[in-house]
GROMACS .gro file of C-alpha atoms in nm:
model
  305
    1UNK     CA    1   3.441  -1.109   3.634
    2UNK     CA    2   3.164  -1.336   3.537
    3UNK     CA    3   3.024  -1.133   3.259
    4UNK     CA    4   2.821  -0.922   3.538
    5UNK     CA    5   2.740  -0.528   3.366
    6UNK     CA    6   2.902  -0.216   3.557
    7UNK     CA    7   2.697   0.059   3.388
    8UNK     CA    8   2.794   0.376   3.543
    9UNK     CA    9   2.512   0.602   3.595
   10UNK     CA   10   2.516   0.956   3.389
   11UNK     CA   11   2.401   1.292   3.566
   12UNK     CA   12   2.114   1.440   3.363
   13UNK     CA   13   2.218   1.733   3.247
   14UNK     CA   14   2.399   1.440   3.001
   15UNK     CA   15   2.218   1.412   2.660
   16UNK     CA   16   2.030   1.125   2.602
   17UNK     CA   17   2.261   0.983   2.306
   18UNK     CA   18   2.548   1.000   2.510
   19UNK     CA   19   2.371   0.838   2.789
   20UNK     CA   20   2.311   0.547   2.518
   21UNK     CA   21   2.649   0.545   2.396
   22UNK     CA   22   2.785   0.544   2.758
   23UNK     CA   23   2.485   0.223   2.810
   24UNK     CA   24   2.601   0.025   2.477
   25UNK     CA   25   2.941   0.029   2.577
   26UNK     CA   26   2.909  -0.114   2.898
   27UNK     CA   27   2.686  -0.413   2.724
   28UNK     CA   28   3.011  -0.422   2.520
   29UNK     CA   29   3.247  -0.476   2.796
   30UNK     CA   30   3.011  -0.686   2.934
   31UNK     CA   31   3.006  -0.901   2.655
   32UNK     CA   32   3.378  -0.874   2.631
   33UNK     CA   33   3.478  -0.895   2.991
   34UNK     CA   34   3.595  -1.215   3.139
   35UNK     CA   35   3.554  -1.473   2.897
   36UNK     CA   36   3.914  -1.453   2.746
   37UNK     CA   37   3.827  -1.216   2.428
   38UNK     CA   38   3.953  -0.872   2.621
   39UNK     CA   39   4.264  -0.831   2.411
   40UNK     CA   40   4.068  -0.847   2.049
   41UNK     CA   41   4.039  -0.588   1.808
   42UNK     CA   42   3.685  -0.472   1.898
   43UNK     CA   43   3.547  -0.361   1.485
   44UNK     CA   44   3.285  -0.615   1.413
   45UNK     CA   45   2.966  -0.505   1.355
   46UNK     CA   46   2.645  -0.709   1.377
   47UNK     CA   47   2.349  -0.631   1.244
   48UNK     CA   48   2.001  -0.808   1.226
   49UNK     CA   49   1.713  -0.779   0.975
   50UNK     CA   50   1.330  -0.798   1.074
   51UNK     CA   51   1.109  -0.844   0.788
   52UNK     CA   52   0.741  -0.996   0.730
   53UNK     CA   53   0.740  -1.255   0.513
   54UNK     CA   54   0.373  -1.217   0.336
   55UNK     CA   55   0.410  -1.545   0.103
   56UNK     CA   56   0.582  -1.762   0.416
   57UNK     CA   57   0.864  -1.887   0.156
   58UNK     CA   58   1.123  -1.786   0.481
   59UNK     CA   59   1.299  -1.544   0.214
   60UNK     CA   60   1.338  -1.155   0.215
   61UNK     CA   61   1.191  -1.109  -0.097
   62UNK     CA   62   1.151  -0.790  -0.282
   63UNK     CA   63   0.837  -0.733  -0.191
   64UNK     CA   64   0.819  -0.811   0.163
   65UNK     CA   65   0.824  -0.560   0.433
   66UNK     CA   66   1.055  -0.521   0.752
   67UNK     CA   67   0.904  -0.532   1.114
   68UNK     CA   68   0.920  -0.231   1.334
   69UNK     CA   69   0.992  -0.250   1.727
   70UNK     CA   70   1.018  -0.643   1.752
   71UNK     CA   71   1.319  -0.745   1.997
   72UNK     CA   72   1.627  -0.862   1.955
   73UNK     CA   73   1.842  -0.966   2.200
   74UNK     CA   74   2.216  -1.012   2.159
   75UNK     CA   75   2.450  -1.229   2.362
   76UNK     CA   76   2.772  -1.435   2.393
   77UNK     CA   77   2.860  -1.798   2.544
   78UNK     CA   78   3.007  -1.810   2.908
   79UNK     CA   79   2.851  -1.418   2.931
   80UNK     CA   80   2.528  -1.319   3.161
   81UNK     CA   81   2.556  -1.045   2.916
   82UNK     CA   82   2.274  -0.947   2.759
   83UNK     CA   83   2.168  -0.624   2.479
   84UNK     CA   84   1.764  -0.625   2.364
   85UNK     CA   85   1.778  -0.362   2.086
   86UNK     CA   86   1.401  -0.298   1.940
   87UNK     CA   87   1.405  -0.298   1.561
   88UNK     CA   88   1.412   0.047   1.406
   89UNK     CA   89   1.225   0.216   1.095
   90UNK     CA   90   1.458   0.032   0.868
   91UNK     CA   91   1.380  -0.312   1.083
   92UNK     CA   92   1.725  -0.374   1.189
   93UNK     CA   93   1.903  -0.365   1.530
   94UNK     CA   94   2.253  -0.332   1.568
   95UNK     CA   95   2.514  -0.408   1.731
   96UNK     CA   96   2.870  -0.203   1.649
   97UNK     CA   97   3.226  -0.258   1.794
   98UNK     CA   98   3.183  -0.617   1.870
   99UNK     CA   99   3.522  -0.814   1.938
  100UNK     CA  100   3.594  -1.084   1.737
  101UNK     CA  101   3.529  -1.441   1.796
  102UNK     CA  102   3.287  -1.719   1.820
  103UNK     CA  103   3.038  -1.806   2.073
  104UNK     CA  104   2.813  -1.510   1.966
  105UNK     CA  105   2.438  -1.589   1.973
  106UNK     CA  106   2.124  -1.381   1.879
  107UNK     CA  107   1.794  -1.457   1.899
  108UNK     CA  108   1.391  -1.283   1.877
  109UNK     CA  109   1.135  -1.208   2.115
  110UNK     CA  110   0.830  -1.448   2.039
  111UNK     CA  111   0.476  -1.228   2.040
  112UNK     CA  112   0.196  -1.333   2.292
  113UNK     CA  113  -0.029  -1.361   2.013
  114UNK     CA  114  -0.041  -1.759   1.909
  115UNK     CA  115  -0.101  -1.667   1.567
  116UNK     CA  116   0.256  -1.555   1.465
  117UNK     CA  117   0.522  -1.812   1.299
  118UNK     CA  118   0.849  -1.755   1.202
  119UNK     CA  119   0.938  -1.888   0.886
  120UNK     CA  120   1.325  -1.748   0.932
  121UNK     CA  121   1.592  -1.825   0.990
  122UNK     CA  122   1.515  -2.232   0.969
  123UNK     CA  123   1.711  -2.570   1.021
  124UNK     CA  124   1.760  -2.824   0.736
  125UNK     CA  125   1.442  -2.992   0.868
  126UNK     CA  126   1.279  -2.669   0.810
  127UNK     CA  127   1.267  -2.611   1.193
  128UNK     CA  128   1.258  -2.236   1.331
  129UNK     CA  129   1.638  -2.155   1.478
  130UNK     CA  130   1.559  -1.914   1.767
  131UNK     CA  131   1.835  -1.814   1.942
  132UNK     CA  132   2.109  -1.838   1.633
  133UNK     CA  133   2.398  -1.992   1.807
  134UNK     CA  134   2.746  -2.014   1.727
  135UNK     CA  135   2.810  -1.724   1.572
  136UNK     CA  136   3.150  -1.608   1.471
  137UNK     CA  137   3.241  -1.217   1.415
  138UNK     CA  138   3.539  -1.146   1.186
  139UNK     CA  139   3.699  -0.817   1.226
  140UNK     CA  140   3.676  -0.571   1.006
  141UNK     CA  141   3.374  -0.768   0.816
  142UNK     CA  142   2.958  -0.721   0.904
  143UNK     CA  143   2.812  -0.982   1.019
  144UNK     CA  144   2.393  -0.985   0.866
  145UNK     CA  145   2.144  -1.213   1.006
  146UNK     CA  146   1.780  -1.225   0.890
  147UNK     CA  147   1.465  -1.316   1.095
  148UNK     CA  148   1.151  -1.380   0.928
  149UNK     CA  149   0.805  -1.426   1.070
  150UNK     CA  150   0.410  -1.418   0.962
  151UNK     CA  151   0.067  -1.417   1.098
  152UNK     CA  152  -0.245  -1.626   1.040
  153UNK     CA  153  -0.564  -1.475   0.985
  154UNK     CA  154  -0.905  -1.566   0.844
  155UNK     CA  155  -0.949  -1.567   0.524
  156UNK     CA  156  -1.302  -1.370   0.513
  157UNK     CA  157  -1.468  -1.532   0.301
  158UNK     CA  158  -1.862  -1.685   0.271
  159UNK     CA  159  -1.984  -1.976   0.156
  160UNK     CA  160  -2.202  -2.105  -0.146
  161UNK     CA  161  -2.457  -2.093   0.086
  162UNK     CA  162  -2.421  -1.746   0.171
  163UNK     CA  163  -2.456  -1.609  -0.212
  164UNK     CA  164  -2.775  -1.821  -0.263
  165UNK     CA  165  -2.978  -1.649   0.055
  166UNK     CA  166  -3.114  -1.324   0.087
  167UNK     CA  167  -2.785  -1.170   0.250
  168UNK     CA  168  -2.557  -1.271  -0.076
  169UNK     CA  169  -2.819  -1.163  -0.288
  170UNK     CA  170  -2.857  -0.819  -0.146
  171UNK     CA  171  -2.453  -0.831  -0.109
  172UNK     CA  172  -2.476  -0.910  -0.523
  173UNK     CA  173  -2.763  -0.591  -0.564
  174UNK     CA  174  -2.591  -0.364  -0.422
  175UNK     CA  175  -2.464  -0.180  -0.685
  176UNK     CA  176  -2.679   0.047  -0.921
  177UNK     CA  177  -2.618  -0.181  -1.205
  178UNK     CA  178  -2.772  -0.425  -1.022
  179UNK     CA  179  -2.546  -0.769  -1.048
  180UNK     CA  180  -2.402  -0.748  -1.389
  181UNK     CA  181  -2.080  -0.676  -1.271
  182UNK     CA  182  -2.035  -0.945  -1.057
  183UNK     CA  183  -2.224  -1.186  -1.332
  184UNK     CA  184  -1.969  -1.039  -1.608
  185UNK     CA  185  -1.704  -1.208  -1.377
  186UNK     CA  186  -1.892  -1.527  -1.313
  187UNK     CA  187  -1.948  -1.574  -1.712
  188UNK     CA  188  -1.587  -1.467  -1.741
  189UNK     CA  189  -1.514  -1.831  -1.565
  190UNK     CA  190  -1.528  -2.185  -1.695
  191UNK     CA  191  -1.873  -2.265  -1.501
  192UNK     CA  192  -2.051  -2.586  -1.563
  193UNK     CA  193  -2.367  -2.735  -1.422
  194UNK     CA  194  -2.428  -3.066  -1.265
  195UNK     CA  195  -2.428  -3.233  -1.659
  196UNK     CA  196  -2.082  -3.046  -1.805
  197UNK     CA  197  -2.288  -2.787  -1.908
  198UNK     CA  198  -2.127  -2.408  -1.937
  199UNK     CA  199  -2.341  -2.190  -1.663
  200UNK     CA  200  -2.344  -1.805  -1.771
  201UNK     CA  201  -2.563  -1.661  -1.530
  202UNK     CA  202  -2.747  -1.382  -1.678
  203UNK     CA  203  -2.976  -1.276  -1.328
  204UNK     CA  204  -2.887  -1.336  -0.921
  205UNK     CA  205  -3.191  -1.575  -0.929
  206UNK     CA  206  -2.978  -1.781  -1.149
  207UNK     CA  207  -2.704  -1.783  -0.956
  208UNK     CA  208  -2.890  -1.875  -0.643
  209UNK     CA  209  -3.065  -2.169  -0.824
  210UNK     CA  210  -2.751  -2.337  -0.957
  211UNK     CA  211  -2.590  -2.281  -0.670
  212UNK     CA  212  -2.849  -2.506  -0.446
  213UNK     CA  213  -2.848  -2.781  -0.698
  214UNK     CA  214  -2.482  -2.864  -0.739
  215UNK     CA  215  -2.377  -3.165  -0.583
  216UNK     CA  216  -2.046  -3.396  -0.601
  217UNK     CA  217  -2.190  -3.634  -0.874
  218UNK     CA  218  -1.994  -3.442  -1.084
  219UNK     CA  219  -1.739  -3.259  -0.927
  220UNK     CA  220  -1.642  -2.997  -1.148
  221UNK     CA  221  -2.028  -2.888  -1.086
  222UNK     CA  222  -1.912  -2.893  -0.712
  223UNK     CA  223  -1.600  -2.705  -0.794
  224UNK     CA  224  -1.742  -2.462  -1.002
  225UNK     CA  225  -1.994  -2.355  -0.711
  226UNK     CA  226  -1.699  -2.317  -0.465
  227UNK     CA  227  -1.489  -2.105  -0.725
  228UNK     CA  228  -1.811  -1.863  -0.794
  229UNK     CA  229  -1.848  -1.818  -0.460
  230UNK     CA  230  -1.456  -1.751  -0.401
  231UNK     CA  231  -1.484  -1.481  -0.659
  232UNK     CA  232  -1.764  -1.322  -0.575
  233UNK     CA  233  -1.594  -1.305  -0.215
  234UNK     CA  234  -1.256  -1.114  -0.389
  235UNK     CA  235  -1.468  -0.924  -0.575
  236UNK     CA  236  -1.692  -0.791  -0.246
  237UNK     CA  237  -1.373  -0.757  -0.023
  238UNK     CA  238  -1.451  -1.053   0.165
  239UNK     CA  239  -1.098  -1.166   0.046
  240UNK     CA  240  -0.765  -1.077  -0.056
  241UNK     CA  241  -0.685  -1.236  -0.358
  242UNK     CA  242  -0.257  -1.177  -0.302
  243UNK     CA  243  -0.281  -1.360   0.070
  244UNK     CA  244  -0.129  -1.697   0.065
  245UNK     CA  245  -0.268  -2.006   0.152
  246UNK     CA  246  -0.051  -2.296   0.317
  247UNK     CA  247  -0.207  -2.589   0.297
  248UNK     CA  248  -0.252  -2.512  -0.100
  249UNK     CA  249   0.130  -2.345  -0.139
  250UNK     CA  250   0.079  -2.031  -0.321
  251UNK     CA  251  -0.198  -1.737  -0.299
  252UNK     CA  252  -0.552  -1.760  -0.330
  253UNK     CA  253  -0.535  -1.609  -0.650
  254UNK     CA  254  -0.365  -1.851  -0.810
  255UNK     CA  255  -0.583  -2.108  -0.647
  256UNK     CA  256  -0.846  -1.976  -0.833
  257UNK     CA  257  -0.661  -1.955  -1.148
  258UNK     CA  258  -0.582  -2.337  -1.108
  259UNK     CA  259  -0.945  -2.379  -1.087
  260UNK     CA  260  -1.081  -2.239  -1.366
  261UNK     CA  261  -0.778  -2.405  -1.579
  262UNK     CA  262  -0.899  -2.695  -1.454
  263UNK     CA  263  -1.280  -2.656  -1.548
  264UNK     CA  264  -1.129  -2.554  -1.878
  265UNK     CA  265  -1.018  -2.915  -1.885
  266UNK     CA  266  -1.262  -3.110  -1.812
  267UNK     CA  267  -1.642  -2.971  -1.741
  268UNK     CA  268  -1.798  -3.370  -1.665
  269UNK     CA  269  -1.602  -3.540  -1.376
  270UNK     CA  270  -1.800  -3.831  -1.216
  271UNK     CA  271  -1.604  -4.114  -1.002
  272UNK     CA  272  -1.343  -4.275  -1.173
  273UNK     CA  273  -1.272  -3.944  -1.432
  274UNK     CA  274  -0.906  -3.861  -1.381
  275UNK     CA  275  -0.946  -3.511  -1.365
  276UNK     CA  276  -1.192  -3.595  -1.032
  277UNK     CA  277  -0.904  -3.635  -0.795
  278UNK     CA  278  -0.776  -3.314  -0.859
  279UNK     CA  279  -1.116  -3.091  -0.933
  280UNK     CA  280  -1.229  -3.218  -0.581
  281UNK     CA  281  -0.869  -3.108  -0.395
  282UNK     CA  282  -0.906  -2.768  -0.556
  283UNK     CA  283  -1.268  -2.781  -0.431
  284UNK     CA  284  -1.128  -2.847  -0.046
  285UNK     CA  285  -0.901  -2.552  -0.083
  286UNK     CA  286  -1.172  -2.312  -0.178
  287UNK     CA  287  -1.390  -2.444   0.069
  288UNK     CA  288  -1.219  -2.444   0.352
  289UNK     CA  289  -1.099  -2.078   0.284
  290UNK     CA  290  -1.487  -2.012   0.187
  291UNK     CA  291  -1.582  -2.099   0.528
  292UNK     CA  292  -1.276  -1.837   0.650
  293UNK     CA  293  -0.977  -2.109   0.691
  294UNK     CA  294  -0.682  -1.928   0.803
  295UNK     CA  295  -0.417  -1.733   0.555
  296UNK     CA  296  -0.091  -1.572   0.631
  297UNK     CA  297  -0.217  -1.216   0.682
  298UNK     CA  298  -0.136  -0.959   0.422
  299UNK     CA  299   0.020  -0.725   0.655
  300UNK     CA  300   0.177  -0.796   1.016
  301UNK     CA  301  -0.103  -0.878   1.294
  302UNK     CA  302  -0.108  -0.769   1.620
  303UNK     CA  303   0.173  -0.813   1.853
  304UNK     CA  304   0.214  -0.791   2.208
  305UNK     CA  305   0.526  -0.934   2.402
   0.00000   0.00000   0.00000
């Protein structure tokens, strides 16, 4: 029989679940038919989980959310047999009165979009598994597969440079207060100057000044400019504090938290200080996503396939 699909066609007066019963159960035959698994007991059920993985750990985690109308296609060794379910509002797809047996495989649509990665299911080398092969249905049991995947975006944020011109110092006196709330949060920070010194900026000018004479002679001076900017960018919407970063493994928040811990530690870090090395690796993180480096998107992107 060759695993080829005889789907009979249903006159229209038929309802349009019946006409998809009448459709899945044809797949099912399909997938049954000719490759020696006729005679099993056809109760295994299959079901597969979409979900977007926001901190790219490849887990479904409490918080994460599931994927709506991504495909997933179902299929079985020595079969042409195919079924492409999109996900519904719970992001699953199933697949109900399976026979049992090996030889199952199911596997996800990849978007046109470059930007999107999935993180689940992976290999031991941490690979993406797309299709999931060798899959064995047991009957009377539900077989649950989970497929994660997330999107790069830029980060949003500006640099030093930006809050020490005229377009971060409008962006900082904006509000009828003036700056002070966005100087309450820079004070609220372990800020030094380029000798160790703690910088509480009382005025914008202040801000701006420091800000063009910090240098890398000491680098917690050069880190501290980085972090003010990064928190002036959360606190202007630039950025989203809970996105995470890759290259730093873990938000963007706690990036800045292991900043300021750091500049808690040690405010006077010239070469050969052993508090440099790491102060200047912190500095590359916030700089890179100061100048809008790519972070796994808070929500799913855009998706096209």
């Amino acid at each position: 029989m060759g695993g080829v699909i005889a789907v009979r066609e249903i006159p229209m007066k038929t309802s349009s679940s019946l006409r998809r019963i009448a459709i899945s159960a044809a797949i099912v035959a399909g997938l049954t038919a000719g490759i020696g698994f006729a005679t099993e007991p056809t109760s295994c059920n299959l079901k597969v989980v979409k979900f977007y993985d926001k901190n790219a750990n490849g887990l479904y985690d409490a918080g994460d959310r599931v994927i709506v109308g991504w495909p997933m296609t179902l299929g079985r060794a020595g079969s042409e047999a195919r079924s492409t379910q999109l996900t519904n509002s719970s992001g699953q797809a199933r697949w109900s009165l399976l026979p049992a047996g090996g030889g199952y495989w199911v596997g996800e649509a990849m978007p046109v979009e470059s930007n999107w990665v999935q993180s689940a299911p992976v290999d031991a080398d941490g690979n993406p598994v797309n299709p999931v092969t060798d899959v064995t249905l047991i009957a009377g049991r539900s077989k649950v597969i989970k497929f994660g995947n997330y999107c790069l975006a830029p980060s949003g944020g500006r640099t030093p440079g930006f809050w020490s011109n005229k377009n971060g110092r409008a962006r900082l006196l904006d509000e009828l207060d003036g700056a002070e709330e966005e100087l309450a949060l820079l004070r609220d920070l372990n800020l030094v100057d380029g000798n160790g010194l703690p910088f509480d900026p009382t005025t914008a000018e202040e801000v701006q000044a420091w800000i063009n004479k910090t240098n890398a002679t000491n680098m917690a001076a050069k880190l501290s400019s980085h972090l003010a900017a990064m928190v002036l960018n959360r606190e202007a919407g630039f950025v989203n504090g809970t996105r995470t970063y890759l290259p730093f493994g873990g938000t963007i928040n706690e990036l800045i938290a292991l900043a300021n811990e750091s500049l808690a530690r040690d405010q006077f870090t010239p070469t050969g200080d052993e508090e440099r090395a790491i102060q200047e690796q912190l500095k590359d993180h916030l700089d890179a996503l100061n100048n809008g480096a790519n972070a796994v998107a808070a929500k799913p992107c855009k998706r096209t396939f």
